[in-house]
XYZ file of C-alpha atoms in Angstrom:
419
model
C 0.000 0.000 0.000
C 1.497 3.312 -1.033
C 0.984 6.902 -0.047
C -0.393 7.695 -3.500
C -3.461 5.524 -2.961
C -5.463 8.308 -1.325
C -4.837 10.740 -4.209
C -6.611 8.496 -6.671
C -9.826 8.188 -4.675
C -12.907 10.376 -4.852
C -12.865 13.782 -3.207
C -13.048 13.554 0.578
C -13.518 15.922 3.456
C -10.747 16.899 5.882
C -13.220 15.739 8.532
C -12.276 12.155 7.577
C -8.658 12.698 8.595
C -9.617 14.595 11.747
C -12.137 11.865 12.586
C -9.530 9.136 12.239
C -7.183 11.101 14.478
C -10.067 11.474 16.946
C -10.577 7.696 16.988
C -6.866 7.165 17.609
C -6.984 9.569 20.552
C -10.108 7.830 21.928
C -8.216 4.543 22.124
C -5.088 6.336 23.361
C -7.130 7.977 26.139
C -8.805 4.720 27.135
C -5.516 2.860 27.353
C -4.043 5.539 29.609
C -7.008 6.271 31.864
C -8.030 2.630 32.279
C -5.284 2.246 34.885
C -7.129 4.734 37.089
C -10.299 2.647 36.691
C -8.444 -0.539 37.585
C -6.535 1.021 40.501
C -9.135 0.410 43.251
C -8.990 -3.329 42.479
C -5.195 -3.337 42.345
C -4.920 -1.525 45.690
C -7.445 -3.603 47.605
C -7.479 -6.849 45.637
C -5.113 -9.161 43.797
C -1.815 -7.359 44.366
C -2.658 -5.094 47.343
C -0.510 -2.276 45.981
C 0.659 0.490 48.287
C 0.015 4.100 47.262
C 3.697 4.542 46.393
C 3.804 1.371 44.257
C 0.564 2.326 42.527
C 2.020 5.738 41.712
C 5.162 4.186 40.239
C 3.166 1.834 38.007
C 0.909 4.720 36.975
C 3.969 6.651 35.882
C 5.459 3.733 33.925
C 3.259 4.233 30.857
C 4.005 7.942 30.986
C 7.751 7.336 31.038
C 7.200 5.268 27.912
C 5.186 8.115 26.413
C 8.139 10.424 27.000
C 10.305 8.223 24.797
C 7.503 7.710 22.299
C 6.801 11.414 21.881
C 10.477 12.279 21.518
C 10.934 9.454 19.032
C 7.956 10.723 17.039
C 9.498 14.175 16.868
C 12.707 12.686 15.488
C 11.365 10.173 12.957
C 8.092 11.700 11.757
C 9.747 13.634 8.929
C 11.619 10.496 7.839
C 8.877 7.857 7.778
C 5.778 10.040 7.397
C 2.810 10.695 9.661
C 0.755 7.814 8.266
C 3.337 5.073 8.789
C 4.142 6.409 12.232
C 0.476 6.345 13.274
C 0.052 2.758 12.023
C 3.179 1.559 13.796
C 2.240 3.203 17.092
C -1.283 1.754 17.133
C 0.004 -1.757 16.419
C 2.640 -1.370 19.127
C 0.381 -0.272 21.978
C -2.406 -2.734 21.055
C -0.076 -5.699 21.445
C 1.341 -4.256 24.661
C -2.152 -3.833 26.141
C -2.881 -7.520 25.494
C 0.335 -8.432 27.286
C -0.659 -6.196 30.235
C -3.846 -8.245 30.564
C -1.850 -11.406 31.284
C 0.888 -9.856 33.451
C 1.734 -12.243 36.326
C 3.087 -9.649 38.779
C 3.143 -5.889 39.484
C 6.734 -5.678 38.266
C 5.960 -7.258 34.886
C 2.775 -5.217 34.617
C 4.682 -1.979 35.232
C 7.283 -2.922 32.601
C 4.566 -3.667 30.058
C 2.823 -0.371 30.819
C 6.123 1.326 29.960
C 6.246 -0.560 26.651
C 2.655 0.388 25.843
C 3.468 4.011 26.623
C 6.054 4.165 23.834
C 3.344 3.554 21.246
C 0.808 5.771 22.990
C 3.310 8.644 23.115
C 3.839 8.588 19.369
C 0.129 8.808 18.564
C -0.500 12.179 20.235
C 1.911 14.496 18.357
C 1.168 12.670 15.087
C -2.594 13.170 15.474
C -2.164 16.830 16.392
C 0.164 17.507 13.461
C -2.232 15.855 10.987
C -5.223 17.719 12.418
C -3.519 21.105 12.279
C -2.381 20.382 8.725
C -5.767 19.271 7.374
C -7.980 21.714 9.321
C -9.128 24.995 7.703
C -6.603 27.707 8.503
C -9.028 29.806 10.565
C -10.338 26.900 12.639
C -7.249 25.054 13.747
C -7.795 25.592 17.481
C -11.397 24.404 17.254
C -10.499 21.405 15.075
C -7.649 20.382 17.342
C -9.790 20.756 20.459
C -12.588 18.710 18.880
C -10.140 16.026 17.769
C -8.494 15.831 21.169
C -11.841 15.543 22.937
C -11.373 11.908 21.957
C -8.989 11.593 24.902
C -11.850 12.287 27.294
C -14.201 10.011 25.365
C -11.611 7.321 26.022
C -11.655 8.325 29.679
C -15.442 8.019 29.788
C -15.221 4.555 28.227
C -12.560 3.577 30.773
C -14.763 4.774 33.657
C -17.843 3.006 32.236
C -15.748 -0.119 31.731
C -14.699 0.050 35.361
C -18.284 0.493 36.531
C -19.651 -2.389 34.435
C -16.734 -4.833 34.233
C -14.392 -4.377 37.182
C -16.358 -6.268 39.837
C -17.925 -8.764 37.408
C -14.944 -9.678 35.208
C -11.878 -8.371 37.037
C -9.354 -5.688 36.174
C -7.685 -7.739 33.411
C -10.829 -7.530 31.287
C -10.341 -3.752 31.004
C -6.976 -4.274 29.304
C -8.270 -7.006 26.997
C -10.948 -4.579 25.844
C -8.324 -1.917 25.094
C -6.246 -4.354 23.050
C -9.243 -5.523 21.012
C -10.421 -2.008 20.158
C -6.862 -0.996 19.265
C -6.550 -3.789 16.721
C -9.861 -2.781 15.111
C -8.607 0.805 14.919
C -5.404 -0.428 13.275
C -7.351 -1.951 10.384
C -9.401 1.237 9.902
C -6.331 3.478 9.869
C -4.449 1.243 7.415
C -7.403 1.414 5.026
C -8.440 5.066 5.337
C -5.714 7.407 6.682
C -3.897 9.483 4.020
C -0.351 10.778 4.263
C 0.629 14.295 5.267
C 0.885 16.676 2.266
C 3.694 18.546 4.035
C 5.646 15.282 4.344
C 5.153 14.522 0.656
C 6.314 18.016 -0.280
C 9.401 17.674 1.898
C 10.210 14.405 0.092
C 10.186 16.150 -3.280
C 6.689 14.959 -4.238
C 5.184 18.405 -4.676
C 2.536 17.562 -7.283
C 1.301 14.631 -5.224
C 1.203 16.781 -2.100
C -0.851 19.483 -3.830
C -3.259 16.934 -5.305
C -3.737 15.269 -1.923
C -4.410 18.591 -0.180
C -6.962 19.562 -2.832
C -8.590 16.122 -2.659
C -9.241 16.596 1.042
C -9.952 20.331 0.942
C -6.906 21.021 3.116
C -4.626 24.094 2.897
C -1.936 23.440 0.306
C 1.518 22.951 1.826
C 4.168 25.608 1.258
C 7.810 24.731 0.662
C 9.971 25.753 3.594
C 13.286 25.751 1.760
C 16.096 23.242 2.312
C 15.437 20.491 4.819
C 16.608 21.271 8.333
C 18.794 18.736 10.075
C 18.504 20.141 13.592
C 14.912 21.151 14.418
C 15.760 21.307 18.120
C 18.352 23.979 17.386
C 15.699 26.007 15.553
C 13.278 25.588 18.450
C 15.883 26.790 20.926
C 16.573 29.855 18.793
C 13.656 31.284 20.795
C 14.588 29.706 24.140
C 12.127 31.553 26.371
C 9.115 30.622 24.249
C 10.153 27.002 23.792
C 11.038 26.426 27.442
C 7.795 28.037 28.624
C 5.773 25.785 26.331
C 7.603 22.769 27.716
C 6.918 23.875 31.302
C 3.242 24.733 30.785
C 2.696 21.469 28.908
C 4.332 19.597 31.776
C 2.139 21.205 34.435
C -0.987 20.596 32.388
C -0.107 16.937 31.956
C 0.646 16.612 35.684
C -2.926 17.723 36.367
C -4.451 15.478 33.703
C -2.676 12.269 34.644
C -2.553 12.937 38.365
C -6.322 13.431 38.544
C -7.192 10.616 36.138
C -5.004 8.194 38.086
C -6.028 9.090 41.631
C -9.485 10.667 41.561
C -11.453 7.411 41.913
C -9.192 6.155 44.687
C -9.367 9.508 46.547
C -13.165 9.339 46.437
C -13.055 5.717 47.625
C -11.082 6.864 50.648
C -13.680 9.598 51.182
C -16.284 6.870 51.709
C -17.855 6.434 48.281
C -18.660 2.943 46.974
C -16.708 1.735 43.932
C -19.412 2.778 41.465
C -19.810 6.196 43.076
C -16.058 6.808 43.108
C -15.760 5.878 39.428
C -18.658 8.259 38.686
C -16.323 11.139 39.589
C -13.801 9.897 37.018
C -16.653 9.680 34.526
C -17.748 13.261 35.282
C -14.172 14.554 34.966
C -13.927 13.273 31.411
C -17.499 14.111 30.425
C -16.763 17.704 31.391
C -13.785 17.705 29.078
C -15.832 16.249 26.208
C -18.398 19.035 26.467
C -16.028 21.844 27.382
C -13.047 21.225 25.105
C -14.727 21.946 21.723
C -16.399 25.039 23.199
C -13.072 26.275 24.523
C -11.440 25.630 21.160
C -14.102 27.662 19.354
C -13.764 30.439 21.932
C -9.984 30.451 21.450
C -10.427 31.015 17.710
C -12.630 34.026 18.480
C -10.865 35.793 21.352
C -7.349 34.316 21.310
C -5.944 31.091 22.631
C -3.740 32.728 25.297
C -6.671 34.446 27.015
C -8.695 31.259 27.062
C -5.843 29.119 28.401
C -5.127 31.563 31.244
C -8.784 31.780 32.210
C -9.282 28.041 32.160
C -6.237 27.233 34.268
C -7.518 29.728 36.870
C -10.994 28.220 36.695
C -9.494 24.765 37.143
C -7.709 25.872 40.313
C -10.939 27.328 41.714
C -13.016 24.251 40.820
C -10.511 21.873 42.394
C -10.568 23.917 45.606
C -14.367 23.740 45.690
C -14.047 19.949 45.876
C -12.707 20.359 49.412
C -16.113 21.615 50.615
C -19.020 19.511 51.903
C -21.402 19.976 48.967
C -24.067 17.464 47.872
C -22.755 14.745 45.587
C -24.645 16.084 42.547
C -22.987 19.486 42.899
C -19.558 17.924 43.429
C -20.021 15.944 40.215
C -20.852 19.182 38.376
C -17.775 20.858 39.815
C -15.503 17.982 38.832
C -16.927 18.236 35.304
C -15.831 21.892 35.209
C -12.418 20.834 36.499
C -12.209 18.268 33.701
C -12.985 20.865 31.045
C -10.437 23.240 32.522
C -7.586 20.756 33.022
C -7.898 18.226 30.192
C -9.473 20.778 27.844
C -7.006 23.542 28.577
C -4.052 21.208 28.200
C -5.377 20.286 24.760
C -5.508 23.970 23.842
C -1.896 24.339 24.967
C -1.007 21.749 22.310
C -2.851 23.788 19.700
C -1.184 26.966 21.010
C 2.199 25.288 20.560
C 1.397 24.194 17.002
C 0.294 27.682 15.944
C 3.294 29.415 17.502
C 5.867 27.907 15.124
C 6.207 27.851 11.313
C 4.799 24.832 9.489
C 8.067 22.978 9.048
C 8.686 23.052 12.826
C 5.222 22.108 14.058
C 5.715 18.361 14.329
C 9.078 18.792 16.037
C 7.720 21.518 18.358
C 4.820 19.306 19.398
C 7.027 16.246 19.748
C 9.489 18.042 21.992
C 6.835 19.880 24.033
C 4.884 16.684 24.628
C 8.080 14.723 25.171
C 9.600 17.063 27.744
C 6.115 17.750 29.101
C 5.841 14.033 29.808
C 8.070 14.682 32.808
C 5.038 16.422 34.296
C 2.795 13.546 33.244
C 5.198 11.085 34.846
C 5.198 13.181 37.994
C 1.365 13.277 38.128
C 0.694 9.727 39.421
C 3.783 9.881 41.659
C 2.725 13.281 42.991
C -0.798 12.035 43.688
C 0.563 8.923 45.371
C 2.770 10.978 47.678
C -0.107 13.293 48.579
C -2.467 10.375 49.308
C 0.209 8.528 51.292
C 1.034 11.637 53.352
C -2.190 11.260 55.336
C -2.853 15.013 55.326
C -6.550 14.482 54.754
C -9.155 14.646 52.008
C -8.939 18.438 51.474
C -5.165 18.467 51.019
C -5.479 15.941 48.180
C -7.259 18.605 46.126
C -5.314 21.649 47.331
C -2.205 19.883 46.036
C -3.689 19.845 42.526
C -5.091 23.405 42.626
C -1.679 25.015 43.167
C -0.064 23.787 39.892
C -3.101 25.005 37.920
C -2.672 28.530 39.295
C 1.068 28.474 38.554
C 0.410 27.383 34.950
C -1.940 30.351 34.427
C 0.828 32.758 35.445
C 3.349 31.112 33.126
C 1.007 31.314 30.117
C 0.917 35.102 30.535
C 4.628 35.104 29.626
C 4.056 33.316 26.293
C 3.798 35.186 22.957
C 0.739 35.391 20.777
C 0.464 32.572 18.181
C 1.645 33.354 14.654
C -1.146 31.604 12.759
C-alpha cells in the first residue's frame, strides 16, 4: 500500500482525517485512563498495591510516552505521519494484550512502559495531521474537537470500570483496550492518508498538492532546504520554547494525576466503587463538552486568554471539591475541572502548534509533549505521595489546585500565536 493511494480516490472531506485522528486519541485515552479505573482493584485486591507502588506503576506508561513522543518528533519527517500512526497503534495494542496477562506488578509496570512508547507517538502525530488538514481559521477548534477523543476514552474507561471491574476483574479492562486498538489499526491502514507537508518535503510536490486539494486542506508551502537540527531552531527562541515545555508539563501533571487518583481519593472519602468511578466519569465528560467550546472560543478571542482563564478556573473548581457539597454538585464541579484541566491542556497543544512555522510544528509538538511528559510522569507519583502523606481529604485537592494557578501565570509570559 502506497501513499499515492489516497490521491486516486474520490474527493473527501478533511473531517475524515480529523475523525480518524479522533478515533486514535479515543483509544489512546482509554488505554491511559483505564489504569485509574483498575486502581481500586489493584490496591485492595489481587496485588494489594501500596500508594507509592501504585504511583510508580501509573507513571510507567508515561515514562514510555516520554520516549515515544520524543521518538515521534525525530522520525516523523523520515517515515511520514501515516506510517508512524500505524506503527504506534500496532505497538500499543499488542502491549495492552500483554498487560492483561501480566503475572506480577513488576511485569505489569514494565509492560505499561512498553505500551506508553506507542501511545506517546500517537498524540503528536494526530495533532500535526489535524492542524495540517484543518481549515486555517479553525485550527484551534479542530484540534480541540479532535483531542476531545482523549476524554471520550476516559469516559469509556470509567464506564468499563463500573460495568466490568467487579464482574470480570481488572484484566478484562486491558483485553478490551487491546481488542479495540486492533480494530482501529485496520481502519487506519485502510483510510488514513499521508501528510501533504511530508510529501512536499520528500520532493513529491505535485502529489502533495493533489492530496491537499482532494481533502480540501490548505496546500503545503515549501519551507526551503530540509533542516537537520529542528531542536536547534526551536531553541533559537529559548524563552518561548522552554515556557511551552513547562506549561505542557504542568498541564499533563494535572491530567494524569487526577485521572489516576481521583477514583481512589473518592473511595477513601467513603464512596462505593461505582460512586467513586462516577467522579472519574464526570471529569472526562466535562472535558468532552467543554473542550470543543473552549477551542471555538480560542479562535474568536485568542488562545492565550482562554488558556489563562481556564487554568484559573481549574484551580478554583478543584478547591471547591474540598467543601461539603451534595454529591450532585460535586459531580458538576468535577466536570468543570475536567474541562479546565484536560481541555485547557489540549488547547496548549494547539497553542504550541500555531506558535511555530509549518516545518517546525511536528518537532515543536514532539518536543513539548516529550519534555512535558516529565510532568505527566510526575502526576501519578505526585498524587501517590499526597495520598500517602495522610494530610486528609482536602489536602489531596489543594495539592492539585496550586499547579493550575502556577500554569496560568506562566502562560501570561508566552507570545501570541503566529497563525
